[in-house]
Short mmCIF file of C-alpha atoms in Angstrom, two decimals:
data_model
loop_
_atom_site.label_atom_id
_atom_site.label_comp_id
_atom_site.label_asym_id
_atom_site.label_seq_id
_atom_site.Cartn_x
_atom_site.Cartn_y
_atom_site.Cartn_z
CA MET A 1 17.61 53.76 71.54
CA MET A 2 20.09 53.84 68.52
CA LEU A 3 21.19 57.74 68.92
CA PRO A 4 22.13 57.33 72.43
CA ILE A 5 24.18 54.12 71.77
CA LEU A 6 25.77 56.25 68.44
CA LEU A 7 26.82 59.09 70.89
CA LEU A 8 28.44 56.98 73.24
CA SER A 9 30.36 54.83 70.94
CA ALA A 10 31.54 57.91 69.29
CA ALA A 11 32.69 59.11 72.82
CA GLY A 12 33.76 55.77 73.37
CA PHE A 13 36.27 56.11 70.03
CA THR A 14 37.92 59.12 71.77
CA VAL A 15 38.30 57.58 75.51
CA LEU A 16 40.15 54.19 74.11
CA THR A 17 42.00 56.08 71.57
CA THR A 18 43.60 58.22 74.74
CA GLU A 19 44.36 55.50 76.55
CA PHE A 20 45.80 53.03 73.55
CA ILE A 21 47.16 55.87 71.13
CA ILE A 22 50.76 55.97 72.77
CA VAL A 23 51.55 52.17 71.43
CA GLY A 24 52.07 53.78 67.76
CA LEU A 25 53.47 56.73 69.58
CA LEU A 26 55.98 54.92 71.76
CA PRO A 27 59.53 55.27 69.82
CA GLY A 28 58.94 59.01 68.94
CA ILE A 29 57.72 59.46 72.85
CA ALA A 30 61.23 57.91 73.91
CA ARG A 31 63.18 59.73 71.10
CA ASP A 32 61.82 63.19 71.91
CA LEU A 33 62.04 63.07 76.11
CA ALA A 34 64.98 61.57 76.01
CA VAL A 35 64.02 57.79 77.33
CA SER A 36 64.40 53.98 76.57
CA ILE A 37 61.73 52.21 74.89
CA PRO A 38 60.94 50.53 78.11
CA GLN A 39 60.91 53.66 80.04
CA ALA A 40 58.29 55.18 77.82
CA GLY A 41 56.43 51.78 77.96
CA LEU A 42 56.07 52.52 82.00
CA LEU A 43 53.53 55.41 80.76
CA VAL A 44 51.14 52.45 79.69
CA THR A 45 51.79 51.02 83.20
CA LEU A 46 51.07 54.31 84.69
CA PHE A 47 47.70 54.74 82.68
CA ALA A 48 46.62 51.25 83.54
CA PHE A 49 47.75 50.69 87.14
CA THR A 50 45.03 54.24 88.02
CA VAL A 51 42.48 52.60 86.00
CA ALA A 52 43.42 49.39 88.44
CA CYS A 53 43.18 50.51 91.59
CA LEU A 54 40.76 53.33 91.23
CA GLY A 55 38.03 52.36 88.66
CA PRO A 56 35.65 50.39 91.05
CA PHE A 57 35.65 53.27 93.77
CA LEU A 58 35.42 56.06 90.86
CA THR A 59 32.89 54.09 89.36
CA ALA A 60 30.71 53.23 92.57
CA TYR A 61 30.55 56.66 93.32
CA PHE A 62 30.07 58.49 90.38
CA ALA A 63 27.29 55.98 89.75
CA ARG A 64 24.79 58.13 91.67
CA PHE A 65 25.37 61.39 89.04
CA GLU A 66 23.53 62.21 85.94
CA ARG A 67 25.06 60.27 83.24
CA ARG A 68 24.61 62.81 80.35
CA LYS A 69 26.38 65.81 82.65
CA LEU A 70 29.05 63.42 83.81
CA PHE A 71 29.60 62.09 80.50
CA VAL A 72 30.42 65.83 79.14
CA SER A 73 32.39 66.63 82.08
CA ILE A 74 34.39 63.35 81.21
CA MET A 75 34.98 64.53 77.44
CA VAL A 76 35.85 68.11 78.70
CA LEU A 77 38.94 66.18 80.69
CA PHE A 78 39.89 64.09 77.89
CA GLY A 79 40.36 67.67 75.95
CA LEU A 80 42.44 68.80 78.14
CA ALA A 81 44.88 65.83 79.09
CA ASN A 82 45.77 65.59 75.57
CA LEU A 83 46.65 68.93 75.13
CA LEU A 84 48.90 68.94 78.08
CA ALA A 85 50.17 65.69 76.60
CA ALA A 86 51.07 67.69 73.31
CA MET A 87 52.89 70.28 75.44
CA ALA A 88 54.63 68.16 77.65
CA PRO A 89 58.54 68.80 77.79
CA ASN A 90 59.47 66.06 79.87
CA ILE A 91 58.60 62.69 81.31
CA GLU A 92 56.82 63.73 83.90
CA VAL A 93 54.68 66.38 82.64
CA MET A 94 53.68 63.24 80.06
CA ALA A 95 53.06 60.98 83.24
CA VAL A 96 50.75 63.67 84.54
CA ALA A 97 48.94 64.30 81.42
CA ARG A 98 48.59 60.74 81.17
CA LEU A 99 47.10 59.98 84.83
CA LEU A 100 44.07 62.33 84.31
CA PRO A 101 42.24 60.27 82.02
CA ALA A 102 42.93 57.51 83.79
CA LEU A 103 40.77 58.65 86.50
CA ALA A 104 38.14 59.24 83.98
CA LEU A 105 38.11 56.54 81.51
CA PRO A 106 36.37 53.46 84.05
CA VAL A 107 33.52 55.82 85.03
CA PHE A 108 32.90 56.41 81.26
CA TRP A 109 33.11 52.68 80.06
CA ALA A 110 31.32 51.20 83.11
CA LEU A 111 28.31 53.46 82.88
CA ALA A 112 28.05 54.11 79.24
CA SER A 113 28.27 50.00 79.11
CA GLU A 114 25.43 49.71 81.46
CA ALA A 115 23.61 52.76 79.41
CA ALA A 116 23.53 50.30 76.44
CA MET A 117 22.66 47.36 78.31
CA ASP A 118 19.55 49.17 80.03
CA LEU A 119 18.34 50.17 76.48
CA VAL A 120 18.13 46.76 74.83
CA GLY A 121 18.24 44.46 77.86
CA ALA A 122 20.42 42.41 79.72
CA GLU A 123 19.83 38.74 77.62
CA GLN A 124 21.58 41.20 74.74
CA ALA A 125 24.06 42.29 76.63
CA GLY A 126 26.63 41.80 74.31
CA GLN A 127 25.55 42.82 70.99
CA ALA A 128 24.68 46.06 73.34
CA VAL A 129 28.05 46.41 74.59
CA ALA A 130 29.35 45.58 71.29
CA LYS A 131 27.57 48.29 69.59
CA ILE A 132 29.62 50.79 72.37
CA SER A 133 32.48 48.62 71.82
CA PHE A 134 32.08 49.75 67.86
CA GLY A 135 33.97 53.29 68.94
CA VAL A 136 36.24 51.01 71.02
CA VAL A 137 37.19 48.95 67.75
CA CYS A 138 37.13 52.00 65.55
CA ALA A 139 40.20 53.43 68.34
CA THR A 140 42.24 50.69 67.19
CA VAL A 141 41.45 50.89 63.31
CA PHE A 142 41.66 54.53 62.84
CA GLY A 143 42.72 56.41 66.15
CA ILE A 144 45.84 54.38 66.76
CA PRO A 145 46.83 53.80 63.07
CA VAL A 146 46.41 57.72 61.87
CA GLY A 147 47.65 58.64 65.13
CA ALA A 148 50.89 57.05 64.25
CA LEU A 149 50.49 58.30 60.62
CA VAL A 150 49.95 61.61 61.87
CA ALA A 151 52.94 61.67 64.13
CA ASP A 152 55.14 60.32 61.44
CA ALA A 153 54.31 63.43 58.91
CA LEU A 154 53.91 66.05 61.97
CA GLY A 155 55.15 64.82 65.20
CA TRP A 156 53.86 62.83 67.96
CA ARG A 157 52.34 66.18 70.07
CA ALA A 158 50.30 67.06 66.92
CA ALA A 159 48.98 63.24 67.43
CA PHE A 160 48.04 64.52 71.28
CA GLY A 161 46.68 67.66 69.86
CA LEU A 162 44.23 66.73 67.31
CA LEU A 163 42.79 64.22 69.80
CA GLY A 164 42.14 66.99 72.39
CA ALA A 165 40.16 68.66 69.61
CA LEU A 166 38.52 66.07 69.43
CA ALA A 167 37.41 65.38 73.11
CA PHE A 168 35.84 68.48 72.65
CA ALA A 169 34.02 68.20 69.59
CA LYS A 170 32.45 64.92 71.44
CA ALA A 171 31.71 67.04 74.20
CA LEU A 172 29.82 69.09 72.31
CA LEU A 173 27.87 66.60 70.89
CA LEU A 174 26.90 64.83 73.69
CA PHE A 175 25.94 67.98 75.33
CA PHE A 176 23.22 69.16 72.85
CA PHE A 177 22.19 65.42 71.70
CA LEU A 178 22.13 62.90 74.57
CA PRO A 179 19.23 62.34 76.05
CA THR A 180 18.66 61.92 80.19
CA ILE A 181 19.59 58.54 81.02
CA GLN A 182 18.49 56.95 84.40
CA VAL A 183 20.55 56.38 87.14
CA HIS A 184 19.95 53.09 88.28
CA SER A 185 18.47 53.25 92.43
CA ALA A 186 20.50 49.95 93.53
CA GLU A 187 23.78 51.58 92.54
CA THR A 188 23.45 54.28 94.74
CA SER A 189 24.95 52.54 97.65
CA LEU A 190 28.91 52.07 97.63
CA LEU A 191 28.30 49.27 100.05
CA LYS A 192 25.95 47.17 98.08
CA GLN A 193 28.05 47.30 94.78
CA PHE A 194 31.39 46.33 97.08
CA ARG A 195 29.47 43.19 98.27
CA VAL A 196 29.73 41.53 94.95
CA LEU A 197 33.57 41.31 95.66
CA ARG A 198 32.88 38.96 98.43
CA SER A 199 32.18 35.93 95.48
CA LEU A 200 35.15 34.05 94.70
CA GLU A 201 33.44 33.11 91.54
CA MET A 202 33.70 37.24 91.00
CA GLN A 203 37.20 37.12 92.26
CA GLY A 204 38.15 34.76 89.90
CA HIS A 205 36.43 36.49 87.00
CA VAL A 206 38.51 39.42 87.85
CA LEU A 207 42.06 37.05 87.92
CA LEU A 208 41.13 35.90 84.40
CA SER A 209 40.76 39.38 82.78
CA VAL A 210 43.83 40.26 84.61
CA LEU A 211 46.00 37.35 83.03
CA VAL A 212 44.12 37.89 79.56
CA PHE A 213 45.32 41.59 79.32
CA CYS A 214 48.57 40.81 80.55
CA GLY A 215 49.30 38.24 78.09
CA MET A 216 47.62 40.58 75.50
CA PHE A 217 49.81 44.11 76.38
CA THR A 218 53.02 41.83 77.01
CA ALA A 219 53.50 41.79 73.33
CA TYR A 220 50.80 44.69 71.90
CA THR A 221 52.37 47.58 74.12
CA TYR A 222 55.51 47.10 71.84
CA LEU A 223 53.87 45.58 68.28
CA ALA A 224 55.27 49.26 67.03
CA ASP A 225 58.72 48.64 67.88
CA ILE A 226 58.45 45.02 66.51
CA LEU A 227 57.29 46.28 63.16
CA GLU A 228 59.87 49.12 63.17
CA ARG A 229 62.79 47.03 64.02
CA LEU A 230 62.88 43.44 63.49
CA ALA A 231 60.52 43.87 60.20
CA GLY A 232 62.35 47.39 59.16
CA PHE A 233 58.87 49.44 58.50
CA ASN A 234 59.09 52.73 58.49
CA GLY A 235 56.50 54.85 60.26
CA THR A 236 54.38 54.73 57.52
CA VAL A 237 54.27 51.63 56.95
CA VAL A 238 54.00 50.32 60.72
CA GLY A 239 50.47 53.25 60.87
CA TRP A 240 48.97 51.02 57.79
CA CYS A 241 49.85 47.60 59.49
CA LEU A 242 48.04 48.95 63.04
CA MET A 243 45.61 50.27 60.82
CA ALA A 244 44.83 46.54 59.44
CA PHE A 245 45.42 45.08 63.09
CA GLY A 246 42.64 47.30 64.11
CA ALA A 247 40.43 46.96 61.23
CA VAL A 248 40.08 42.84 61.51
CA GLY A 249 38.71 43.67 64.84
CA LEU A 250 35.79 44.67 63.31
CA ILE A 251 35.42 41.04 62.89
CA GLY A 252 36.14 40.08 66.49
CA ASN A 253 33.83 42.20 68.08
CA SER A 254 31.08 41.02 65.95
CA LEU A 255 32.15 37.72 66.77
CA GLY A 256 32.58 38.22 70.42
CA GLY A 257 29.49 40.05 70.81
CA HIS A 258 27.60 36.86 70.17
CA ALA A 259 29.43 34.16 71.25
CA VAL A 260 29.63 35.82 75.21
CA ASP A 261 25.70 35.58 75.07
CA ARG A 262 26.03 32.27 74.65
CA HIS A 263 28.25 30.90 76.75
CA PRO A 264 31.28 33.58 78.37
CA LEU A 265 33.92 31.76 79.25
CA TRP A 266 33.95 29.35 76.34
CA ALA A 267 34.25 32.07 74.28
CA SER A 268 37.02 33.32 76.19
CA ILE A 269 39.03 29.87 76.05
CA GLY A 270 38.29 29.84 72.36
CA PHE A 271 39.34 33.18 70.95
CA SER A 272 42.53 32.64 73.82
CA LEU A 273 43.43 29.84 71.48
CA PHE A 274 43.42 31.60 68.50
CA MET A 275 45.47 34.62 70.11
CA ILE A 276 48.11 32.05 71.13
CA MET A 277 48.21 30.82 67.44
CA GLY A 278 48.66 34.36 66.50
CA MET A 279 51.06 35.52 68.64
CA VAL A 280 53.25 32.58 68.52
CA ALA A 281 53.46 33.03 64.40
CA LEU A 282 54.04 36.78 64.52
CA ILE A 283 58.18 36.62 64.73
CA PRO A 284 58.67 33.15 62.64
CA SER A 285 56.62 35.16 59.81
CA ILE A 286 58.24 38.74 60.05
CA HIS A 287 59.63 38.79 56.81
CA SER A 288 56.68 36.78 54.78
CA THR A 289 54.12 39.82 53.63
CA THR A 290 51.44 36.76 53.42
CA ALA A 291 52.37 34.90 56.88
CA LEU A 292 52.81 38.43 58.38
CA ALA A 293 49.39 39.52 57.48
CA ILE A 294 47.70 36.46 58.68
CA ALA A 295 49.37 36.09 62.03
CA MET A 296 48.24 39.61 62.37
CA ALA A 297 44.88 38.96 61.02
CA VAL A 298 44.38 36.09 63.82
CA TRP A 299 45.68 38.42 66.24
CA GLY A 300 43.84 41.12 66.17
CA ILE A 301 40.28 39.25 65.38
CA THR A 302 40.96 37.39 68.97
CA GLN A 303 42.09 40.52 70.41
CA ALA A 304 38.53 42.93 69.88
CA ALA A 305 36.47 39.89 70.58
CA LEU A 306 38.20 39.26 74.04
CA PHE A 307 38.17 43.07 75.06
CA LEU A 308 34.41 42.53 74.45
CA VAL A 309 33.83 39.07 75.94
CA SER A 310 35.85 40.10 79.03
CA HIS A 311 33.93 42.87 79.83
CA VAL A 312 30.46 41.26 79.31
CA ARG A 313 31.18 38.49 80.96
CA LEU A 314 32.21 40.87 84.45
CA MET A 315 28.81 42.56 83.77
CA LYS A 316 26.64 38.89 83.51
CA THR A 317 28.15 37.78 86.83
CA ALA A 318 27.01 40.92 88.68
CA PRO A 319 23.24 41.38 86.95
CA GLU A 320 22.21 43.49 89.93
CA THR A 321 25.35 46.05 89.70
CA PRO A 322 26.68 45.45 86.28
CA ALA A 323 28.22 49.04 86.08
CA PHE A 324 30.64 47.87 88.93
CA GLY A 325 30.95 44.84 87.44
CA ALA A 326 32.08 46.27 84.19
CA SER A 327 34.41 48.52 86.66
CA LEU A 328 36.15 45.65 88.12
CA ASN A 329 36.68 44.22 84.63
CA ILE A 330 38.36 47.48 83.46
CA SER A 331 40.38 47.41 86.55
CA GLY A 332 41.37 44.08 86.28
CA ALA A 333 42.36 44.38 82.36
CA ASN A 334 43.98 47.44 83.46
CA LEU A 335 46.08 45.57 85.96
CA GLY A 336 46.57 43.21 83.37
CA ILE A 337 47.71 45.93 80.83
CA GLY A 338 50.32 47.20 82.97
CA LEU A 339 52.08 44.26 84.33
CA GLY A 340 52.27 43.01 80.20
CA ALA A 341 54.12 46.67 79.64
CA ILE A 342 56.33 45.78 82.48
CA VAL A 343 56.93 42.32 81.64
CA GLY A 344 57.58 42.90 77.95
CA GLY A 345 59.61 45.70 78.94
CA HIS A 346 61.72 43.19 80.95
CA VAL A 347 61.48 40.31 78.35
CA ILE A 348 63.12 43.46 75.41
CA ASP A 349 65.77 44.14 77.88
CA ASN A 350 66.85 40.43 78.86
CA PHE A 351 65.72 38.15 75.92
CA GLY A 352 65.35 40.40 73.28
CA LEU A 353 62.36 41.73 71.09
CA GLY A 354 61.49 38.18 69.27
CA SER A 355 60.85 36.59 72.67
CA LEU A 356 57.68 38.47 73.40
CA GLY A 357 55.22 36.44 71.46
CA TYR A 358 55.93 33.28 74.00
CA ALA A 359 55.76 35.55 77.07
CA ALA A 360 52.20 36.82 76.46
CA SER A 361 51.29 33.12 75.36
CA GLY A 362 52.02 31.93 78.83
CA PHE A 363 49.22 34.29 80.39
CA ILE A 364 46.95 33.28 77.61
CA GLY A 365 47.70 29.44 78.46
CA LEU A 366 46.87 30.31 82.25
CA SER A 367 43.75 31.99 81.38
CA ILE A 368 42.54 29.07 79.45
CA LEU A 369 43.34 27.11 82.47
CA LEU A 370 41.54 29.33 85.06
CA ALA A 371 38.47 29.70 82.79
CA LEU A 372 38.04 25.69 82.86
CA VAL A 373 38.41 26.08 86.67
CA LEU A 374 35.64 28.55 86.63
CA MET A 375 33.15 26.71 84.36
CA ARG A 376 32.93 24.21 87.13
CA GLY A 377 31.08 26.86 89.14
CA PRO A 378 27.45 28.63 89.24
CA LEU A 379 28.43 30.50 85.97
CA SER A 380 28.73 26.94 83.82
CA GLU A 381 25.01 27.17 84.44
CA VAL A 382 24.77 30.46 82.90
CA THR A 383 24.12 31.43 79.40
CA GLN A 384 21.98 34.39 79.12
CA VAL A 385 21.09 36.25 82.52
#
């Protein structure tokens, strides 16, 4: 059981690094392609909105395909897209390079999560997805900050080129070592999968993911810019800061995996409360090394935990079609990511970087209120599915 999970985790590292590496590269991309930081931030929005709009449909369709061939094809697509990004002469070509992997990310992440859950059983879904999510956390620990360090030394194009080569390597590993994974017969029917959307509870959980991720990425999209302009760090220091931010996420990933199996909504509320503390404390702590480290650690731990908690929460809400439930979380999360990037850009233009934490915390606060409302419904009875 461990080999397939490790292979999928390694592939997940490349998939999620492709989505989020741009966070550490935004300043360089904006300078080289002659656009503003908020305009470059729209690349985050494009990726996120593509996933949000098409993710459930693509996942429902591709759920019928044999997993090994599908995952290999996805990794090849990611390799080609990253090479195109490395050669992009303008913002338009870069937009195309970001669009292509956005089509494949929700399919991979939803079906890989389902495969992990099948291997260990639904009652340990949180811990199974936590193992897959280890690759996601490693993407924030190593992928994003190493990308920033490579970009600082060799340019942001080199970072995308390296990521493209890594994607091709992962495709080979999956081709030779990933076994055949059973396809769920229940998920071959598009109509049956989309029926879960009739549930008001499911709609509420999707909205909860939108709010959580909107709050996260209102600030996180521009974290590198905050560290450069407000803290006065150079590119190398920013890269190490992002690595530390991701490293503490290993703690959050473990905590989230256990907490979500006990109670999904309480886990969301608890981590959200601590995230607000970290976000609000960041700017006032910007010139104190110790205080800044503590604020970023709290934020990093809770962000990693909420990635996992949100994902498993939707899978548990749709136990008959867990991959489709996961795709709905991915869709809602990326809608939130895209909105967060837009909101963050407007906050910067109108109120300055120093206001990002407060704007982000407002959305996280709304997510807590919605979670409390949802706890009055059927899921309040559910601790394990």
